[in-house]
Every structure is written in C-alpha cells, then in structure tokens.
Amino acid sequence: MGTAAGGERSVPRYVQIADEIVQQIRAGVLKPGDMVPSESELVDRYGVSGGTIRKAMVEVRASGLVETRHGKGSIVKDRPPVRHRSSDRFRRSHRRGGKAAYLAESAQSGATAKVSVLYTGPMEAPEDAARRLGLDAGAQVLARRRLYFRNGTPVETATSYLPWDVVKEIPELFAENPGGGGIYARLEDHGHEFAEFVETLQARPASKAEASELALSPGAPVIHLIREARTTEGRVVEVCDTLMAADQFVFEYRIPAAD
C-alpha cells in the first residue's frame, strides 16, 4: 500500500469506490429499489480490476444499505426515515402503554426497533450536562448510554445524565431495562411529573468514531440533539445527549400560533 504526502497511508482504491457508492445511496442518486451497477459496469467506470470491485462491494454491503439477491445483484434497501413528532412523542399515554419515546415513534413508522444498553452507572457530569442540570462541574450523576437500531441498522446513540439525588432512590433506573415506558415513566412514578421537554438541534459532519459507531461514511451528516426534561417544579431531571444519522430522521414540529 502506498503512502501519501507526510507519510500518511493512502486510502485503498476499493475503499474509495465503496465510499462513493455509499454516498450515492445516501444522497439519493441511487434510490431504494435501484440496482447497484454490475461488477462489469463498475470495472469500466473506475478502470480497476474485478477483484477491486468485489472488495468494494463487500464494504458497501457491510454498510447495511444494500442487499444481494441471487442472480440479480445488489439492490438498495428501502430505509424510510423515522418521523419525530414533537407534539406527541413524549405523551404520557405512550408511557402508560409501556412504550418509551423511541419505541413509540418507531412503531408509528412501521419500523422494527431495538435498543442496546452500552453503559449504566455513576460518572462525573460533563460540563455542559452539569450546567443544564444546575449542578457543580464534575458532580456525580447517573449516566445511561444506549445505541438504537432500526430494522437492524444503528441510527442513534444517546446518553442520559440524571442527578444523583433524584435517582439514588429509584433502583429501576440503574437496571439495563428500567421497565415499561422507560426512564421517564419511572421518574414520574416517583413524583417527578414532567411539564415540558426542550430540545436543541445542530447539524454537523460525523467524527471518525461517530461514523464508525453508526455505520456511516466518514464525514456523513449527523444531527446532534440535546434534550432537557423539565418537571412541573421547574427542575431539569435529565439531560439527554443524542447523535442521530441525519438520513434516518425527519423532524416535524407543531407550533401553536398563540398571541
């Protein structure tokens, strides 16, 4: 393998080709149901060997964006985005029905959802989370980090930070599965009634580590969302730091035209 200026290793040609195909899919150039060009077409297009194209297609299939059909080739998967509805995704009726917000919104879109808990336990609050929670920098909080899948594809990571004085008497929040309705249901069970959820969103490119975790191409667009869960007493009892694959979500907000 060659090296680029400054001694850095150059990206293998098959990886470059795979990234280009993946970007075409994410940009909609290749749409759901479209056939990926055949091996011979890609050989002609890129001027490389069939072996290079086969290695590139291994990478493309690993992205989860295509499926291979015997005798037909590779076809772009249908990946309808999850639609966020701020007016109803945190309704108490969902929690009372045993569904946390992500499971509720996924069900509405007809998707199969899965949540993998990566970490649950104490940690020092990051500076921004501590500020939003009204805590001193470095104060101990309960952290809950999850990776969310839709139809088998990782689409979102989220870390919740909860004040220690709030959670220490709620053992369910330390469990991998906090029970039906999720952590918000458990908080309300213990008297922390919610008044509102405030979300701040920012679009940006994914870092290398973020792209790897969400099976994205390097630099792919992501949505960084910070949510504050506020009670009727005016206290923020959870800050949720979320990163979402931008091509997997549509945000729909209902804004009252009040005086």
CSV table of C-alpha atoms in Angstrom, one decimal:
chain,number,residue,atom,x,y,z
A,1,MET,CA,0.0,0.0,0.0
A,2,GLY,CA,1.4,3.4,-0.9
A,3,THR,CA,1.8,6.4,1.3
A,4,ALA,CA,0.5,10.0,0.9
A,5,ALA,CA,2.5,13.2,1.5
A,6,GLY,CA,3.7,13.5,5.1
A,7,GLY,CA,4.0,9.7,5.5
A,8,GLU,CA,0.2,9.0,6.0
A,9,ARG,CA,-1.1,5.8,4.5
A,10,SER,CA,-3.3,6.4,1.4
A,11,VAL,CA,-6.9,5.1,1.3
A,12,PRO,CA,-7.1,1.8,-0.7
A,13,ARG,CA,-8.8,2.2,-4.0
A,14,TYR,CA,-11.6,-0.2,-3.1
A,15,VAL,CA,-12.4,1.8,0.0
A,16,GLN,CA,-12.7,5.0,-2.1
A,17,ILE,CA,-15.0,3.2,-4.5
A,18,ALA,CA,-17.1,1.8,-1.7
A,19,ASP,CA,-17.4,5.2,-0.1
A,20,GLU,CA,-18.5,6.8,-3.4
A,21,ILE,CA,-21.2,4.2,-3.9
A,22,VAL,CA,-22.4,4.6,-0.3
A,23,GLN,CA,-22.5,8.4,-0.7
A,24,GLN,CA,-24.6,8.0,-3.9
A,25,ILE,CA,-27.1,5.9,-1.9
A,26,ARG,CA,-27.2,8.4,1.0
A,27,ALA,CA,-27.6,11.3,-1.4
A,28,GLY,CA,-30.5,9.6,-3.3
A,29,VAL,CA,-28.6,9.2,-6.5
A,30,LEU,CA,-29.2,5.5,-6.1
A,31,LYS,CA,-32.7,5.2,-4.6
A,32,PRO,CA,-34.4,2.4,-2.7
A,33,GLY,CA,-35.1,-0.4,-5.1
A,34,ASP,CA,-32.4,0.7,-7.6
A,35,MET,CA,-29.9,-1.9,-8.6
A,36,VAL,CA,-26.2,-1.1,-7.9
A,37,PRO,CA,-24.3,-1.1,-11.2
A,38,SER,CA,-22.9,-4.6,-12.0
A,39,GLU,CA,-19.3,-5.6,-11.5
A,40,SER,CA,-18.5,-5.2,-15.2
A,41,GLU,CA,-20.1,-1.7,-15.2
A,42,LEU,CA,-18.1,-0.7,-12.2
A,43,VAL,CA,-14.9,-2.1,-13.7
A,44,ASP,CA,-15.4,0.1,-16.8
A,45,ARG,CA,-16.4,3.1,-14.7
A,46,TYR,CA,-13.5,3.1,-12.3
A,47,GLY,CA,-10.8,1.4,-14.5
A,48,VAL,CA,-9.9,-1.2,-11.9
A,49,SER,CA,-9.9,-5.0,-11.7
A,50,GLY,CA,-12.9,-7.2,-10.9
A,51,GLY,CA,-11.2,-8.1,-7.6
A,52,THR,CA,-11.1,-4.5,-6.5
A,53,ILE,CA,-14.8,-4.1,-7.3
A,54,ARG,CA,-15.6,-7.2,-5.3
A,55,LYS,CA,-13.7,-5.9,-2.3
A,56,ALA,CA,-15.5,-2.6,-2.6
A,57,MET,CA,-18.9,-4.3,-2.7
A,58,VAL,CA,-18.0,-6.2,0.5
A,59,GLU,CA,-17.6,-2.8,2.1
A,60,VAL,CA,-20.9,-1.5,0.6
A,61,ARG,CA,-22.8,-4.5,1.9
A,62,ALA,CA,-21.3,-4.0,5.3
A,63,SER,CA,-22.9,-0.6,5.4
A,64,GLY,CA,-26.3,-2.2,5.6
A,65,LEU,CA,-27.6,-0.1,2.7
A,66,VAL,CA,-27.9,-2.8,0.1
A,67,GLU,CA,-29.0,-6.4,0.0
A,68,THR,CA,-27.8,-9.0,-2.5
A,69,ARG,CA,-30.3,-11.1,-4.4
A,70,HIS,CA,-29.2,-14.3,-6.0
A,71,GLY,CA,-29.0,-14.0,-9.8
A,72,LYS,CA,-29.9,-10.3,-9.7
A,73,GLY,CA,-27.1,-8.5,-7.9
A,74,SER,CA,-27.2,-5.8,-5.2
A,75,ILE,CA,-30.2,-3.7,-4.6
A,76,VAL,CA,-30.6,-0.5,-2.5
A,77,LYS,CA,-32.6,-1.2,0.6
A,78,ASP,CA,-35.7,0.8,1.5
A,79,ARG,CA,-34.9,2.8,4.6
A,80,PRO,CA,-37.9,5.0,5.4
A,81,PRO,CA,-36.9,7.7,8.0
A,82,VAL,CA,-38.3,7.7,11.5
A,83,ARG,CA,-40.6,10.7,11.8
A,84,HIS,CA,-40.3,12.7,15.1
A,85,ARG,CA,-43.5,14.4,16.2
A,86,SER,CA,-42.7,16.8,19.0
A,87,SER,CA,-46.4,17.2,19.8
A,88,ASP,CA,-46.9,13.5,20.7
A,89,ARG,CA,-43.7,11.5,21.1
A,90,PHE,CA,-43.5,12.2,24.8
A,91,ARG,CA,-47.2,11.8,25.6
A,92,ARG,CA,-47.9,10.2,28.9
A,93,SER,CA,-50.3,7.8,27.1
A,94,HIS,CA,-47.3,6.2,25.4
A,95,ARG,CA,-45.5,5.7,28.8
A,96,ARG,CA,-48.7,4.4,30.4
A,97,GLY,CA,-48.9,2.0,27.5
A,98,GLY,CA,-45.4,0.7,28.3
A,99,LYS,CA,-43.7,2.4,25.3
A,100,ALA,CA,-40.7,4.7,25.6
A,101,ALA,CA,-40.4,7.6,23.1
A,102,TYR,CA,-38.1,5.8,20.6
A,103,LEU,CA,-40.2,2.6,20.5
A,104,ALA,CA,-43.4,4.6,20.1
A,105,GLU,CA,-42.1,6.7,17.2
A,106,SER,CA,-40.6,3.6,15.5
A,107,ALA,CA,-43.8,1.8,15.8
A,108,GLN,CA,-45.6,4.7,14.1
A,109,SER,CA,-43.2,4.5,11.2
A,110,GLY,CA,-43.7,0.7,10.8
A,111,ALA,CA,-40.0,0.0,11.7
A,112,THR,CA,-38.6,-2.7,14.0
A,113,ALA,CA,-36.7,-1.1,16.8
A,114,LYS,CA,-34.0,-2.4,19.2
A,115,VAL,CA,-32.1,-0.7,22.0
A,116,SER,CA,-28.7,-1.9,23.2
A,117,VAL,CA,-27.6,-0.5,26.6
A,118,LEU,CA,-23.9,0.2,26.4
A,119,TYR,CA,-23.4,1.6,29.9
A,120,THR,CA,-25.3,2.3,33.1
A,121,GLY,CA,-23.7,3.7,36.2
A,122,PRO,CA,-22.2,6.7,38.0
A,123,MET,CA,-19.9,9.2,36.4
A,124,GLU,CA,-18.8,12.8,36.7
A,125,ALA,CA,-21.2,15.0,34.8
A,126,PRO,CA,-19.7,16.6,31.6
A,127,GLU,CA,-19.5,20.4,31.9
A,128,ASP,CA,-22.5,21.1,29.6
A,129,ALA,CA,-24.7,18.5,31.2
A,130,ALA,CA,-23.8,19.7,34.7
A,131,ARG,CA,-24.7,23.3,33.8
A,132,ARG,CA,-28.1,22.3,32.3
A,133,LEU,CA,-28.9,20.2,35.4
A,134,GLY,CA,-27.9,23.0,37.7
A,135,LEU,CA,-25.1,21.0,39.2
A,136,ASP,CA,-21.5,21.9,40.0
A,137,ALA,CA,-18.9,20.8,37.4
A,138,GLY,CA,-17.8,17.2,38.0
A,139,ALA,CA,-20.8,16.4,40.2
A,140,GLN,CA,-21.8,12.7,40.3
A,141,VAL,CA,-24.7,11.7,38.0
A,142,LEU,CA,-26.2,8.5,36.8
A,143,ALA,CA,-25.3,8.0,33.1
A,144,ARG,CA,-27.2,5.7,30.8
A,145,ARG,CA,-25.7,5.3,27.3
A,146,ARG,CA,-27.7,3.5,24.6
A,147,LEU,CA,-27.3,2.5,20.9
A,148,TYR,CA,-30.6,2.4,19.0
A,149,PHE,CA,-31.2,0.3,15.9
A,150,ARG,CA,-34.0,0.5,13.3
A,151,ASN,CA,-34.5,-2.6,11.1
A,152,GLY,CA,-31.1,-3.9,12.3
A,153,THR,CA,-29.2,-0.6,11.4
A,154,PRO,CA,-27.7,1.6,14.1
A,155,VAL,CA,-29.3,5.0,13.7
A,156,GLU,CA,-28.8,6.8,17.0
A,157,THR,CA,-26.7,7.0,20.2
A,158,ALA,CA,-28.0,8.7,23.3
A,159,THR,CA,-26.6,9.3,26.8
A,160,SER,CA,-28.9,10.4,29.6
A,161,TYR,CA,-27.4,12.2,32.6
A,162,LEU,CA,-29.6,12.2,35.8
A,163,PRO,CA,-28.9,14.0,39.1
A,164,TRP,CA,-27.7,11.6,41.8
A,165,ASP,CA,-30.1,12.9,44.4
A,166,VAL,CA,-33.0,12.1,42.1
A,167,VAL,CA,-32.1,8.6,41.0
A,168,LYS,CA,-30.5,7.2,44.2
A,169,GLU,CA,-33.9,6.1,45.5
A,170,ILE,CA,-35.1,4.7,42.1
A,171,PRO,CA,-33.4,1.3,41.7
A,172,GLU,CA,-35.1,0.7,38.3
A,173,LEU,CA,-33.0,3.5,36.8
A,174,PHE,CA,-29.8,1.5,37.5
A,175,ALA,CA,-31.1,-1.6,35.6
A,176,GLU,CA,-30.4,-2.2,32.0
A,177,ASN,CA,-34.2,-2.3,31.4
A,178,PRO,CA,-35.9,0.3,33.6
A,179,GLY,CA,-39.3,-1.2,32.7
A,180,GLY,CA,-42.3,-0.3,30.6
A,181,GLY,CA,-42.4,3.4,29.5
A,182,GLY,CA,-38.7,3.8,30.0
A,183,ILE,CA,-36.9,6.1,32.5
A,184,TYR,CA,-39.5,8.9,32.1
A,185,ALA,CA,-42.2,6.6,33.4
A,186,ARG,CA,-40.0,5.6,36.4
A,187,LEU,CA,-39.3,9.2,37.2
A,188,GLU,CA,-43.0,10.1,37.1
A,189,ASP,CA,-43.8,7.0,39.2
A,190,HIS,CA,-41.6,8.6,41.9
A,191,GLY,CA,-43.3,12.0,41.8
A,192,HIS,CA,-41.2,13.9,39.1
A,193,GLU,CA,-44.1,15.0,36.9
A,194,PHE,CA,-43.0,16.4,33.6
A,195,ALA,CA,-44.1,19.8,32.3
A,196,GLU,CA,-42.0,20.1,29.1
A,197,PHE,CA,-39.1,18.7,27.1
A,198,VAL,CA,-36.8,21.3,25.5
A,199,GLU,CA,-34.6,20.2,22.5
A,200,THR,CA,-31.7,21.9,20.8
A,201,LEU,CA,-30.6,20.6,17.4
A,202,GLN,CA,-27.4,21.1,15.4
A,203,ALA,CA,-26.4,19.5,12.1
A,204,ARG,CA,-22.7,18.7,11.6
A,205,PRO,CA,-20.4,16.1,10.0
A,206,ALA,CA,-19.8,12.9,12.0
A,207,SER,CA,-16.4,12.4,13.5
A,208,LYS,CA,-14.5,9.2,12.6
A,209,ALA,CA,-15.5,7.5,15.9
A,210,GLU,CA,-19.2,8.6,15.5
A,211,ALA,CA,-19.3,7.4,11.9
A,212,SER,CA,-17.9,4.0,12.9
A,213,GLU,CA,-20.5,3.6,15.7
A,214,LEU,CA,-23.4,4.5,13.4
A,215,ALA,CA,-22.0,2.6,10.4
A,216,LEU,CA,-21.7,5.9,8.4
A,217,SER,CA,-19.2,7.1,5.9
A,218,PRO,CA,-16.6,9.4,7.4
A,219,GLY,CA,-18.0,13.0,7.4
A,220,ALA,CA,-21.6,11.9,6.9
A,221,PRO,CA,-24.1,14.3,8.2
A,222,VAL,CA,-25.5,13.8,11.7
A,223,ILE,CA,-27.9,15.6,14.0
A,224,HIS,CA,-26.6,16.5,17.5
A,225,LEU,CA,-29.7,16.9,19.8
A,226,ILE,CA,-29.6,17.9,23.4
A,227,ARG,CA,-32.8,17.4,25.4
A,228,GLU,CA,-33.7,18.8,28.8
A,229,ALA,CA,-36.6,17.1,30.7
A,230,ARG,CA,-38.2,19.7,33.0
A,231,THR,CA,-40.7,18.9,35.8
A,232,THR,CA,-43.7,20.9,36.9
A,233,GLU,CA,-41.4,22.2,39.7
A,234,GLY,CA,-39.1,23.7,37.1
A,235,ARG,CA,-36.2,21.3,37.7
A,236,VAL,CA,-34.3,19.6,34.9
A,237,VAL,CA,-34.1,16.0,36.0
A,238,GLU,CA,-32.5,14.6,32.8
A,239,VAL,CA,-30.2,15.9,30.1
A,240,CYS,CA,-30.1,13.6,27.0
A,241,ASP,CA,-27.2,14.0,24.6
A,242,THR,CA,-28.1,12.3,21.3
A,243,LEU,CA,-26.4,11.8,18.0
A,244,MET,CA,-28.6,10.7,15.0
A,245,ALA,CA,-27.8,9.6,11.5
A,246,ALA,CA,-29.3,12.5,9.5
A,247,ASP,CA,-30.7,10.4,6.7
A,248,GLN,CA,-32.8,8.3,9.2
A,249,PHE,CA,-34.9,11.1,10.8
A,250,VAL,CA,-37.5,13.7,9.8
A,251,PHE,CA,-38.4,16.3,12.4
A,252,GLU,CA,-42.0,17.5,12.4
A,253,TYR,CA,-42.9,20.2,14.9
A,254,ARG,CA,-46.3,21.7,15.6
A,255,ILE,CA,-46.0,25.3,16.8
A,256,PRO,CA,-49.2,27.0,18.1
A,257,ALA,CA,-50.0,30.4,16.6
A,258,ALA,CA,-50.6,31.9,20.1
A,259,ASP,CA,-50.7,35.6,20.9
